[in-house]
Amino acid sequence: MTTNTSVGKSVSRVDGRLKVTGQATYAAEHDVPGVVYGVIVGSTISKGTITAIDTAKASRVPGVIKVLTHLNTAKLPYPEHHTVCDPPGERLHVMADATVKFFGEPVALVVASSQEAAEHAVSLVKVTYATLPAITDIDDPKASSMVSPWYADYERGDPDTALRGAHITLDRTYRIAREHHNPMELASVIARWDGGKLTLWDKTQWVQGSAEFVAFCFGIDPADVRVISPFVGGAFGSGSRAWPHEVLAAQAARELGRPVKVVLTRKQMYTSIGCRPASSQHIVLGSTTDGVITALIHEARTETSQYEQHSDAIPELPRMLYAIPNMRSQYRLVELDTNTPTWMRGPGEAPSAFALECAVDELAHELKIDPVELRIRNEPATDPFQQTPFSVRRLTDCYRVGAEKFGWSRRSATPGSRKEGNLLVGMGMAAAGYYSYRVPADASARINADGTAVVASATSDIGPGTYTSMTQLSADALGLPMNRVTFQLGDSLLPMSPVEAGSKTMASVGSAVQLTCNMLRDSFVRMASVDPGSPLYGARPDQVSVDNGRLHWTDKPQRGETYQQILARHGRQNLEVHNGYVPGEEVQKYSTWAYGAVFAEVSVDVDLGLVRIRRIFGAYEAGKIVSPKMAHSQAIGGMVGGIGMSLLESTAIDHRDGRIPGASLADYLVPVNADVPELDAVLLNAPDGKADPIGVKGLGEVVIVGVPAAIANAVFNATGKRQLELPITLDKLL
Ligand code: MOS
């Protein structure tokens, strides 16, 4: 037993000082002696064949060491093997032959002794292509599509009959543009070979996943690849798998016998890593006049590449959010001549909540029922898809608390009725949900002779504050103050950890950390309890408390000794244990989701069509909250992402050749301070005892999920204009 001094307390980031003083080292900043610089030449067609590459001029640029192309670089083996989290399909064999599968595909890598020389030489590489017609538009009727390999068609009840019998039906199609993650830190890697062993200093959300992937490409043992990534400057899903530039850097390093650094340009961030796929969702709703939803059809399409089949989680939320007895759900992937999309914050749930929650809002309006009330009338008693009880589902509490704190009762149900000069003001809301994942993870924990602790697992910290929250958990489990605990992550040599994505780090790695620290603490108790020289002689772990590094009888606090004293008496430098977490079978018997209710107020300029967010409030139920300050930061960060998704973000594609003309932070709009008003959130601290040892459900994604729909519904309330497409640009309101 230990005293709770850290978990649940609003502490600041343990790595905050390192970050704000520039001492945190990001991938491209690692000082690797002898490093040379690789810059990618991307294809300027979306489909076809390279007929010639003229590298003569580029090679003559002073400082250029080599220009690698498919003509002069080794073919990597890519043996038959796929990592679990990668999509089905064939990996891109980067620069293996003359074919081009997407715009921006690497066709050459210029390596030089300076970044400047490499960049200049890139401009002198001349590539000639035989171009084939490419399809890059998800709505192109010539595009082929397939059933998502991860989501089979699903039906319950008889939706067609139910729709014919419904008092009111609604039939809408919602579209969301392709989006790119645009983190501050560019995707970067430094690769170095030492004999047959490879080290990558990489920007990644999953050091062990990158190690496994790159090992697979080279046909070597993953144990021979070490990936180091102590800090990540934002990722939002873009680093959840390894990308071709990581393979290219390793390939160039091997061929040149020197470490090679590759940093994508901002422009290449739109073609050389994934994106949130463009989507189109057809929704049909049927309801009784008193607001019982009787039928739902959800037909979703998202884009994927010609070589891999990426599925978002787009079918999941509509299948379970409401107690709808009759439902059909279908998901198709549209195969385009583009690079493979990937996860982007709230992947699937954020897009599907936009469609579903806008449709439910429209239904509420037609039925003249308050949108919150309509949702409560359709709350399910058990998960209608999984057909199991919920572990904890406090969505109605989220509605109640959110509506109260936001001041929802002040909303006028009549669109366009609130005017302030030439501004129309409106309020909207939406529900949010995100499936709560938990997977196996390992950790190590050690207490040193000086009474400090080192706890480790190979996870990442892409921004949620994993260094800090894991330090909090460890400190409490070990009975130490946080300043005596160091948490290590971001190195593939550390104990096994899943990708930091899918909001599962706290449930998975956190559980492993807690179990491991508990084991270490109990090991000390056992060491002392069998030692006649210890004041704890004869004690069982459940009779001992630990406070501030001192173990003592719970009922006789004066009798005890410190970790240091125990180690010293045994002549040991430290004591270390390894342990792991495997999700219990118990959790499978329940539907575990994190939930939220999002409320937004917007103004719309009637002359300019300009939407400004006035405020957003979210109430979230995500299990136990380990780190309230960082959870709040996550929540408002999710809202900022949701503002981008709803009003600004859109990757324009020129479908004549598949190029992305606005591939820059000047043309691809993301929210800046002026776009972000007062944001606030409350986290219901609701430990889920069935979920995992800590009782957490994950927070990183649920906080973006309801935001776009709440904003779109507020725009309708302000103007009377329904928004079926994201982003909601000015032209849609004029
Ligand atoms: Mo996220 S899309 O789980 O990194």
XYZ file of C-alpha atoms and ligand atoms in Angstrom:
738
model
C 0.000 0.000 0.000
C 1.219 3.468 -0.806
C -0.133 6.957 -0.293
C -1.599 8.600 -3.369
C 0.507 11.689 -3.889
C 0.775 11.981 -7.677
C -2.008 10.271 -9.657
C -4.987 12.560 -10.114
C -2.946 15.612 -9.189
C -2.479 18.451 -11.644
C 1.246 18.246 -12.195
C 3.288 19.916 -14.922
C 5.202 17.997 -17.565
C 8.394 16.416 -16.298
C 9.968 17.083 -19.709
C 8.556 20.590 -19.989
C 11.804 22.338 -19.099
C 13.755 20.255 -21.629
C 11.262 21.186 -24.322
C 11.020 24.907 -23.688
C 14.790 25.288 -23.309
C 15.530 23.437 -26.534
C 17.281 20.547 -24.822
C 14.811 17.909 -25.963
C 16.415 16.222 -28.954
C 14.156 15.463 -31.904
C 14.962 12.892 -34.582
C 16.890 15.102 -37.021
C 18.765 16.836 -34.208
C 20.725 13.844 -32.974
C 24.424 14.431 -33.386
C 25.668 11.464 -35.408
C 29.303 11.933 -36.488
C 29.935 11.755 -40.210
C 26.285 12.131 -41.178
C 25.438 13.014 -44.775
C 22.166 14.382 -46.108
C 19.605 12.682 -48.304
C 16.870 14.561 -50.128
C 14.095 12.762 -51.982
C 13.134 13.444 -55.587
C 9.405 12.801 -55.867
C 7.605 11.725 -59.013
C 5.592 14.357 -60.856
C 3.044 11.906 -62.190
C 0.542 9.698 -60.368
C 0.777 6.630 -62.552
C 3.163 5.372 -65.169
C 6.741 4.364 -65.791
C 10.070 6.097 -65.513
C 11.639 5.971 -68.975
C 14.845 7.860 -68.124
C 16.575 9.536 -65.205
C 19.345 11.970 -65.977
C 21.446 12.472 -62.867
C 24.618 13.754 -64.575
C 24.161 17.430 -63.697
C 23.061 16.670 -60.168
C 26.056 14.423 -59.611
C 28.443 17.228 -60.559
C 27.174 19.569 -57.813
C 30.035 19.999 -55.311
C 29.335 17.912 -52.236
C 27.045 15.413 -53.928
C 28.107 11.888 -53.032
C 25.609 9.801 -54.936
C 22.228 9.983 -56.605
C 20.398 6.759 -55.854
C 17.738 5.620 -58.306
C 16.079 2.298 -59.088
C 18.832 1.808 -61.697
C 21.775 1.838 -59.304
C 20.488 0.753 -55.919
C 20.085 -2.746 -54.529
C 16.679 -4.457 -54.555
C 15.517 -5.080 -51.005
C 14.067 -8.516 -50.307
C 10.670 -7.608 -48.721
C 10.040 -11.207 -47.685
C 6.488 -12.479 -47.172
C 5.611 -11.043 -43.814
C 3.359 -8.310 -42.540
C 3.290 -6.511 -39.227
C -0.016 -6.699 -37.416
C -0.941 -3.046 -37.516
C -0.130 -2.366 -41.151
C -2.991 -2.526 -43.614
C -3.449 -5.558 -45.853
C -1.685 -5.244 -49.171
C 1.787 -5.194 -50.617
C 4.241 -2.737 -49.090
C 5.597 -0.099 -51.417
C 8.932 -1.410 -52.679
C 10.462 2.015 -52.774
C 12.752 2.651 -55.778
C 12.712 -1.037 -56.668
C 11.678 -0.570 -60.301
C 10.507 1.955 -62.891
C 6.808 1.975 -62.022
C 5.150 4.956 -60.366
C 2.075 4.446 -58.197
C 1.406 7.931 -56.820
C 2.354 11.577 -57.155
C 5.439 12.319 -55.084
C 6.599 8.699 -54.899
C 10.379 8.708 -54.321
C 12.159 8.127 -57.630
C 15.634 9.239 -56.543
C 17.543 10.121 -53.394
C 20.316 12.668 -53.666
C 22.925 12.261 -50.937
C 25.388 15.075 -50.305
C 27.692 16.389 -47.622
C 25.279 19.226 -46.920
C 21.522 19.648 -47.001
C 21.917 22.659 -49.302
C 23.985 20.769 -51.858
C 21.500 17.902 -51.842
C 18.536 20.247 -52.275
C 20.210 22.073 -55.137
C 21.124 18.818 -56.851
C 17.538 17.583 -56.525
C 16.466 20.473 -58.747
C 18.866 19.227 -61.451
C 17.653 15.623 -61.618
C 15.671 15.168 -64.805
C 13.140 12.353 -64.865
C 11.194 11.351 -67.958
C 7.994 9.347 -67.670
C 5.541 7.395 -69.766
C 2.347 8.594 -68.128
C -0.819 6.562 -67.725
C -4.205 8.061 -66.854
C -4.554 8.173 -63.081
C -7.649 8.251 -60.908
C -7.270 10.338 -57.763
C -10.862 11.427 -57.090
C -12.917 9.368 -54.649
C -16.048 10.340 -56.606
C -14.666 9.242 -59.980
C -17.128 6.653 -61.339
C -14.242 4.808 -63.026
C -12.546 4.100 -59.681
C -12.765 0.534 -58.452
C -13.847 -0.163 -54.911
C -13.776 -3.117 -52.563
C -15.315 -4.253 -49.295
C -13.109 -3.130 -46.417
C -11.027 -6.153 -45.416
C -11.452 -5.142 -41.773
C -15.190 -4.423 -41.713
C -17.595 -6.933 -43.216
C -21.082 -5.758 -44.128
C -23.349 -5.778 -41.120
C -27.084 -5.806 -40.641
C -29.452 -6.156 -37.703
C -33.233 -6.217 -37.812
C -34.838 -5.200 -41.091
C -33.856 -1.626 -41.916
C -35.715 -1.440 -45.248
C -39.061 -2.452 -43.760
C -38.464 -0.219 -40.756
C -37.763 2.742 -43.031
C -40.989 2.134 -44.986
C -42.879 2.180 -41.694
C -41.096 5.223 -40.266
C -43.095 8.403 -39.641
C -40.200 10.479 -40.794
C -37.099 9.644 -42.779
C -33.960 11.555 -43.635
C -31.550 10.728 -46.468
C -28.260 12.589 -46.672
C -24.719 12.203 -48.020
C -21.825 13.782 -46.126
C -18.395 14.449 -47.564
C -15.109 15.191 -45.846
C -11.993 16.328 -47.689
C -8.651 14.554 -47.424
C -6.656 16.005 -44.542
C -2.984 15.940 -43.624
C -1.614 15.813 -40.093
C 0.787 18.761 -40.308
C 2.647 18.344 -37.025
C 5.317 20.927 -36.228
C 8.108 18.349 -36.536
C 8.756 17.102 -40.048
C 9.092 13.355 -40.557
C 12.819 12.730 -40.130
C 15.282 9.910 -39.714
C 19.015 9.335 -39.338
C 20.204 5.826 -40.264
C 23.545 4.303 -39.355
C 24.870 0.780 -39.890
C 27.466 -0.762 -37.598
C 28.310 -3.990 -39.374
C 25.040 -5.873 -39.710
C 23.256 -3.760 -37.122
C 21.160 -0.725 -37.948
C 20.337 2.237 -35.715
C 17.588 4.677 -36.647
C 17.071 7.981 -34.881
C 13.543 8.320 -36.070
C 10.401 10.342 -35.681
C 7.894 7.640 -34.860
C 4.983 6.775 -32.611
C 6.206 3.199 -32.391
C 9.936 2.484 -32.097
C 9.469 -1.286 -32.125
C 7.031 -1.147 -35.049
C 9.524 0.878 -37.098
C 12.290 -1.549 -36.156
C 10.180 -4.501 -37.229
C 9.124 -2.872 -40.496
C 12.592 -1.795 -41.582
C 14.011 -5.185 -40.592
C 11.338 -6.790 -42.758
C 12.264 -4.658 -45.770
C 15.942 -5.642 -45.450
C 15.178 -9.242 -44.529
C 17.081 -8.999 -41.245
C 16.263 -9.811 -37.632
C 14.287 -7.011 -35.876
C 16.680 -7.471 -32.942
C 19.407 -6.081 -35.237
C 17.543 -2.790 -35.658
C 17.483 -0.246 -32.863
C 15.098 2.689 -33.172
C 15.562 5.698 -30.919
C 12.884 8.369 -30.603
C 12.861 10.124 -27.230
C 10.803 13.136 -28.357
C 8.163 13.598 -31.007
C 7.087 17.058 -32.138
C 3.472 16.151 -32.813
C 2.293 13.324 -35.031
C -1.504 12.832 -34.761
C -1.153 9.386 -36.322
C 1.335 10.273 -39.072
C 4.099 8.356 -37.297
C 2.090 5.286 -36.409
C 3.752 3.209 -39.125
C 7.072 3.397 -40.942
C 7.179 5.176 -44.311
C 9.380 4.829 -47.400
C 11.831 7.587 -46.424
C 12.897 5.545 -43.405
C 13.730 2.601 -45.639
C 15.524 4.845 -48.150
C 17.724 6.414 -45.467
C 18.770 2.966 -44.251
C 19.375 1.797 -47.808
C 21.546 4.803 -48.673
C 23.463 4.462 -45.401
C 24.236 0.839 -46.189
C 25.354 1.531 -49.732
C 27.506 4.528 -48.806
C 28.854 3.137 -45.543
C 27.971 6.417 -43.813
C 25.101 7.625 -41.627
C 22.375 9.282 -43.723
C 19.799 11.801 -42.561
C 16.539 12.299 -44.445
C 14.138 15.071 -43.432
C 10.983 15.381 -45.501
C 10.221 18.858 -46.749
C 6.884 20.331 -45.669
C 5.710 19.746 -49.239
C 6.679 16.071 -49.026
C 4.628 15.753 -45.829
C 1.622 15.704 -48.197
C 2.842 12.809 -50.332
C 5.418 10.780 -48.415
C 3.450 9.948 -45.266
C -0.250 9.108 -44.931
C -3.305 11.309 -44.532
C -6.867 11.137 -43.260
C -8.597 9.627 -46.282
C -11.296 11.628 -48.031
C -14.679 10.124 -47.181
C -18.245 10.052 -48.323
C -21.024 8.737 -46.095
C -24.623 8.057 -47.039
C -26.978 8.063 -44.079
C -30.671 7.191 -43.963
C -32.518 7.598 -40.683
C -36.073 6.593 -39.835
C -37.929 7.704 -36.731
C -41.287 7.787 -35.005
C -42.875 11.202 -34.409
C -41.824 11.076 -30.770
C -38.186 10.611 -31.654
C -37.544 6.907 -31.377
C -35.040 6.148 -34.134
C -36.158 2.899 -35.720
C -33.762 2.502 -38.623
C -30.303 3.576 -39.757
C -28.426 2.892 -42.944
C -24.767 3.892 -42.969
C -22.797 3.434 -46.183
C -19.273 4.759 -46.026
C -16.521 5.092 -48.597
C -12.950 6.197 -48.029
C -9.992 6.384 -50.378
C -7.027 4.034 -50.299
C -4.033 3.358 -52.532
C -3.607 0.774 -55.287
C -1.174 -1.277 -53.205
C -2.512 -1.231 -49.633
C -6.026 -1.305 -48.221
C -6.266 1.178 -45.359
C -9.539 1.103 -43.416
C -10.571 3.775 -40.959
C -12.815 2.818 -38.034
C -15.650 4.622 -39.810
C -18.365 1.933 -39.325
C -17.873 1.450 -35.590
C -19.602 4.392 -33.915
C -22.841 4.354 -35.986
C -23.237 0.650 -35.220
C -23.351 1.171 -31.463
C -24.049 4.766 -30.443
C -27.850 4.548 -30.419
C -30.378 1.839 -29.572
C -31.486 1.523 -33.171
C -33.093 -1.902 -33.707
C -32.778 -1.962 -37.486
C -29.499 -1.139 -39.079
C -27.377 -1.732 -42.162
C -23.722 -0.777 -42.302
C -21.440 -1.077 -45.317
C -17.922 0.165 -45.871
C -16.110 0.348 -49.201
C -12.545 1.347 -49.989
C -12.058 3.272 -53.225
C -8.724 2.353 -54.794
C -6.959 5.416 -56.152
C -3.571 6.267 -57.621
C -2.392 7.863 -54.410
C -0.199 6.913 -51.491
C -1.765 4.949 -48.664
C -3.779 6.953 -46.130
C -3.321 6.286 -42.446
C -4.703 7.030 -39.015
C -5.354 10.635 -38.154
C -6.675 11.611 -34.746
C -10.054 9.955 -34.178
C -9.573 7.876 -37.347
C -13.048 6.835 -38.454
C -14.911 8.025 -35.396
C -14.325 11.717 -36.138
C -15.639 11.414 -39.720
C -18.541 9.121 -38.820
C -19.602 11.301 -35.892
C -19.776 14.244 -38.281
C -22.237 12.380 -40.512
C -24.272 10.654 -37.821
C -24.459 13.563 -35.414
C -25.424 16.050 -38.111
C -28.164 13.674 -39.267
C -29.462 13.236 -35.724
C -29.432 17.026 -35.286
C -31.450 17.431 -38.454
C -33.898 14.804 -37.261
C -34.269 16.641 -33.938
C -34.990 19.847 -35.804
C -37.634 18.201 -38.008
C -39.271 16.569 -34.994
C -39.054 19.764 -32.908
C -37.324 17.829 -30.145
C -34.292 19.247 -28.356
C -31.160 17.563 -29.774
C -29.988 16.527 -26.303
C -33.389 15.091 -25.461
C -33.567 13.165 -28.752
C -30.229 11.542 -28.002
C -31.276 10.581 -24.488
C -34.442 8.972 -25.880
C -32.253 6.709 -28.008
C -29.716 5.704 -25.372
C -29.128 1.953 -25.529
C -29.251 -0.221 -22.407
C -26.625 -2.564 -23.840
C -24.254 -2.293 -26.817
C -26.523 -3.079 -29.784
C -23.613 -4.143 -32.016
C -21.418 -6.095 -29.644
C -24.506 -7.313 -27.755
C -22.818 -7.028 -24.388
C -23.370 -4.754 -21.390
C -21.394 -1.551 -21.204
C -18.533 -1.506 -18.715
C -19.288 2.105 -17.869
C -21.343 4.390 -20.103
C -22.050 7.797 -18.684
C -22.935 9.562 -21.902
C -26.149 10.983 -20.425
C -24.052 12.476 -17.614
C -21.883 14.050 -20.293
C -25.014 15.552 -21.903
C -26.317 16.826 -18.578
C -23.040 18.252 -17.274
C -22.075 19.655 -20.662
C -25.457 21.299 -21.288
C -25.465 22.804 -17.806
C -21.941 24.241 -17.934
C -22.307 25.445 -21.511
C -25.664 27.115 -20.965
C -27.500 25.030 -23.575
C -30.879 26.208 -22.209
C -30.151 29.651 -23.671
C -30.183 28.225 -27.207
C -33.033 29.235 -29.468
C -34.423 26.269 -31.386
C -35.292 28.519 -34.322
C -32.385 28.866 -36.765
C -31.376 32.383 -37.683
C -33.221 33.925 -34.745
C -30.213 35.293 -32.882
C -28.704 38.320 -34.591
C -25.954 40.650 -33.470
C -25.458 43.312 -36.112
C -24.492 41.443 -39.258
C -23.629 38.304 -37.305
C -25.889 35.318 -36.871
C -25.161 33.385 -33.715
C -25.992 29.748 -33.085
C -25.356 26.817 -30.797
C -24.936 23.176 -31.649
C -23.970 19.962 -29.939
C -22.947 16.418 -30.735
C -22.123 13.160 -29.019
C -18.671 11.573 -29.159
C -17.418 8.062 -28.643
C -14.152 6.218 -29.136
C -13.546 2.526 -28.678
C -11.302 1.860 -25.692
C -8.422 -0.336 -26.798
C -6.011 -2.156 -24.522
C -3.237 -4.502 -25.645
C -0.306 -6.318 -24.012
C 2.681 -4.262 -22.882
C 5.782 -4.759 -20.720
C 7.765 -2.562 -18.381
C 10.850 -2.655 -16.197
C 11.312 -0.923 -12.860
C 14.443 -0.478 -10.791
C 15.279 1.178 -7.486
C 18.882 2.288 -7.109
C 21.085 2.408 -4.033
C 20.408 6.148 -3.712
C 16.664 5.582 -3.517
C 15.846 6.834 -7.005
C 13.773 4.782 -9.413
C 13.994 4.189 -13.152
C 10.917 2.818 -14.904
C 10.862 2.056 -18.618
C 8.821 0.863 -21.556
C 9.357 1.343 -25.293
C 6.360 3.622 -25.771
C 6.371 7.144 -27.219
C 5.244 10.541 -26.037
C 3.733 12.255 -29.049
C 2.290 15.012 -26.888
C -0.223 13.578 -24.394
C 2.392 13.728 -21.637
C 3.308 10.062 -21.388
C 6.619 10.812 -19.637
C 4.684 12.610 -16.951
C 1.665 10.351 -16.504
C 3.867 7.250 -16.323
C 6.041 9.006 -13.750
C 2.916 9.755 -11.706
C 1.769 6.133 -11.839
C 5.234 4.834 -10.951
C 5.698 7.277 -8.097
C 2.433 6.268 -6.473
C 2.989 2.540 -6.924
C 6.500 2.774 -5.460
C 5.616 5.218 -2.712
C 8.088 7.797 -3.995
C 7.799 11.480 -4.821
C 7.773 12.140 -8.576
C 11.157 13.869 -8.495
C 12.836 10.602 -7.524
C 11.371 8.687 -10.459
C 12.640 8.777 -14.052
C 10.536 7.259 -16.804
C 12.282 6.142 -19.992
C 10.634 5.597 -23.359
C 11.309 5.898 -27.068
C 13.968 3.198 -27.505
C 13.185 -0.134 -29.136
C 15.574 -1.899 -26.729
C 13.219 -1.090 -23.827
C 10.456 -3.503 -22.788
C 7.760 -4.230 -25.391
C 5.206 -1.533 -26.008
C 2.451 -0.984 -28.583
C 2.197 1.958 -30.973
C 1.242 5.144 -29.185
C -1.960 5.499 -31.167
C -5.579 4.580 -30.759
C -5.750 6.165 -27.289
C -4.467 2.970 -25.724
C -1.182 3.943 -24.079
C -2.460 4.605 -20.579
C -4.630 1.467 -20.513
C -1.881 -0.754 -21.958
C 1.517 0.678 -21.012
C 0.122 2.369 -17.896
C -1.204 -0.948 -16.660
C 2.163 -2.604 -17.323
C 3.961 0.184 -15.486
C 1.654 -0.020 -12.509
C 1.867 -3.823 -12.274
C 5.653 -3.734 -12.603
C 6.081 -1.067 -9.942
C 3.748 -2.979 -7.632
C 5.897 -6.049 -8.155
C 9.089 -4.134 -7.393
C 7.623 -2.669 -4.209
C 6.441 -6.093 -3.065
C 9.861 -7.564 -3.857
C 11.381 -5.112 -1.395
C 8.819 -6.052 1.225
C 9.647 -9.725 0.743
C 13.376 -9.063 0.959
C 12.875 -7.247 4.249
C 10.285 -9.611 5.676
C 12.628 -12.640 5.588
C 15.516 -10.658 7.046
C 15.762 -10.886 10.864
C 17.789 -7.657 10.751
C 14.863 -5.701 9.258
C 12.222 -3.888 11.282
C 9.815 -5.407 8.735
C 10.808 -8.982 9.605
C 7.754 -11.230 9.309
C 5.576 -8.725 7.411
C 3.372 -9.619 4.463
C 3.120 -7.092 1.586
C -0.444 -6.253 2.607
C 0.754 -5.239 6.070
C 3.293 -2.763 4.764
C 2.856 0.797 3.563
C 5.389 2.842 1.630
C 5.601 6.606 1.968
C 8.319 8.796 0.568
C 10.556 5.801 -0.089
C 10.201 4.375 3.414
C 8.533 1.019 4.054
C 6.750 0.596 7.378
C 4.158 -1.493 9.124
C 0.802 0.078 8.261
C -0.365 -0.155 11.858
C 3.008 0.840 13.397
C 4.393 3.642 11.181
C 7.431 4.163 13.410
C 8.702 0.627 12.574
C 10.221 0.608 9.137
C 13.164 1.371 6.868
C 13.917 2.890 3.492
C 14.599 1.310 0.095
C 18.202 2.518 0.453
C 18.644 0.798 3.820
C 17.350 -2.505 2.480
C 19.652 -2.382 -0.565
C 22.658 -1.341 1.567
C 22.194 -4.129 4.081
C 22.049 -6.647 1.238
C 25.070 -5.115 -0.455
C 23.112 -4.449 -3.643
C 23.427 -1.598 -6.113
C 19.800 -1.898 -7.109
C 16.804 -4.152 -7.450
C 15.062 -4.455 -10.804
C 11.993 -6.354 -11.975
C 10.271 -6.883 -15.337
C 6.588 -7.498 -15.652
C 3.857 -7.234 -18.217
C 0.179 -6.547 -18.693
C -2.126 -8.727 -20.734
C -5.758 -7.605 -20.950
C -7.967 -9.984 -19.019
C -10.747 -11.941 -20.647
C -13.181 -10.115 -18.378
C -12.965 -6.944 -20.460
C -14.198 -8.841 -23.546
C -17.528 -9.362 -21.849
C -18.186 -5.642 -21.897
C -18.454 -2.824 -24.344
C -15.750 -0.370 -23.321
C -15.923 3.023 -24.987
C -14.936 6.527 -23.978
C -17.700 9.104 -24.443
C -18.252 12.787 -24.695
C -20.750 15.543 -25.381
C -19.510 18.608 -27.239
C -21.245 21.993 -27.275
C -20.252 24.823 -29.606
C -21.290 28.397 -30.183
C -20.464 30.099 -33.478
C -21.114 33.356 -35.243
C -21.540 33.627 -38.995
C -21.019 36.885 -40.835
C -24.017 37.176 -43.178
C -22.091 39.283 -45.707
C -18.833 37.338 -45.755
C -19.985 33.840 -44.831
C -17.184 33.764 -42.293
C -17.666 31.324 -39.407
C -15.993 32.192 -36.123
C -16.034 29.820 -33.185
C -17.089 31.678 -30.045
C -16.618 28.908 -27.535
C -16.613 25.143 -27.197
C -17.300 23.115 -24.116
C -16.889 19.367 -23.872
C -17.849 16.905 -21.158
C -15.925 13.647 -21.451
C -16.122 10.302 -19.737
C -12.865 8.453 -20.291
C -12.486 6.440 -17.114
C -10.060 7.417 -14.418
C -8.113 10.597 -15.097
C -4.473 10.058 -14.152
C -3.226 13.505 -15.047
C -5.950 16.163 -14.933
C -3.867 19.049 -16.254
C -2.691 17.082 -19.277
C -6.137 15.564 -19.804
C -7.580 19.067 -20.016
C -4.802 20.003 -22.416
C -5.650 16.932 -24.531
C -9.310 17.923 -24.516
C -8.792 21.458 -25.759
C -6.148 20.214 -28.214
C -8.750 17.852 -29.654
C -11.083 20.815 -30.047
C -8.429 22.736 -31.955
C -8.085 19.735 -34.278
C -11.867 19.655 -34.631
C -11.950 23.359 -35.523
C -9.410 22.641 -38.241
C -11.405 19.714 -39.556
C -14.685 21.601 -39.609
C -13.631 24.989 -40.939
C -10.155 24.941 -42.464
C -8.418 21.711 -43.346
C -8.623 20.320 -46.840
C -5.952 18.828 -49.065
C -6.798 20.067 -52.532
C -5.882 17.628 -55.288
C -5.511 18.512 -58.944
C -7.163 15.466 -60.428
C -5.600 16.067 -63.843
C -2.323 14.630 -62.575
C -2.872 13.996 -58.873
C -0.619 16.773 -57.684
C -1.362 18.558 -54.423
C -1.021 22.215 -55.318
C -1.438 23.577 -51.805
C 1.153 21.372 -50.136
C 2.409 24.003 -47.713
C 1.423 25.584 -44.432
C 0.579 28.749 -46.362
C -2.110 27.034 -48.444
C -3.246 24.178 -46.227
C -5.006 25.984 -43.425
C -4.731 24.831 -39.830
C -6.173 26.676 -36.849
C -3.944 29.392 -35.435
C -4.493 31.403 -32.267
C -6.898 33.792 -33.980
C -9.138 30.841 -34.936
C -9.276 29.410 -31.444
C -11.523 31.030 -28.838
C -12.262 30.110 -25.253
C -12.201 26.328 -24.986
C -12.981 24.363 -21.894
C -13.749 20.815 -20.908
C -14.661 18.756 -17.912
C -13.474 15.185 -17.491
C -15.861 13.094 -15.424
C -13.441 11.132 -13.277
C -15.159 7.775 -13.639
C -12.785 4.850 -13.054
C -13.837 1.845 -15.125
C -13.132 -1.109 -12.864
C -13.826 -3.611 -15.651
C -11.490 -2.036 -18.173
C -7.962 -2.493 -16.837
C -6.013 -2.292 -13.551
C -6.037 1.506 -13.592
C -9.605 1.938 -14.848
C -8.795 4.234 -17.765
C -10.431 4.291 -21.193
C -8.191 6.553 -23.240
C -8.658 10.199 -24.054
C -6.520 11.253 -27.012
C -9.113 10.657 -29.721
C -12.557 10.967 -28.156
C -11.817 14.651 -27.628
C -11.837 15.451 -31.364
C -14.687 13.141 -32.336
C -17.783 15.273 -31.673
C -16.279 18.667 -32.445
C -16.910 18.988 -36.214
C -20.556 17.929 -35.873
C -21.156 20.296 -32.949
C -19.730 23.156 -35.036
C -21.718 22.212 -38.162
C -24.895 21.978 -36.080
C -24.160 25.374 -34.537
C -23.727 26.802 -38.051
C -27.177 25.434 -38.918
C -28.663 26.890 -35.749
C -27.123 30.256 -36.638
C -28.057 30.341 -40.315
C -30.599 27.650 -41.154
C -28.112 26.237 -43.678
C -27.282 22.534 -43.323
C -23.648 21.645 -43.856
C -23.037 18.304 -45.542
C -19.400 18.904 -46.425
C -16.245 19.613 -44.484
C -14.560 21.974 -44.306
C -17.327 24.583 -44.061
C -15.750 27.264 -46.212
C -17.206 30.732 -46.815
C -18.663 29.834 -50.198
C -21.025 27.350 -48.554
C -22.640 30.132 -46.532
C -23.058 32.851 -49.157
Mo -3.600 8.464 -33.376
S -4.634 8.594 -35.099
O -4.223 7.203 -32.592
O -1.987 8.683 -33.459
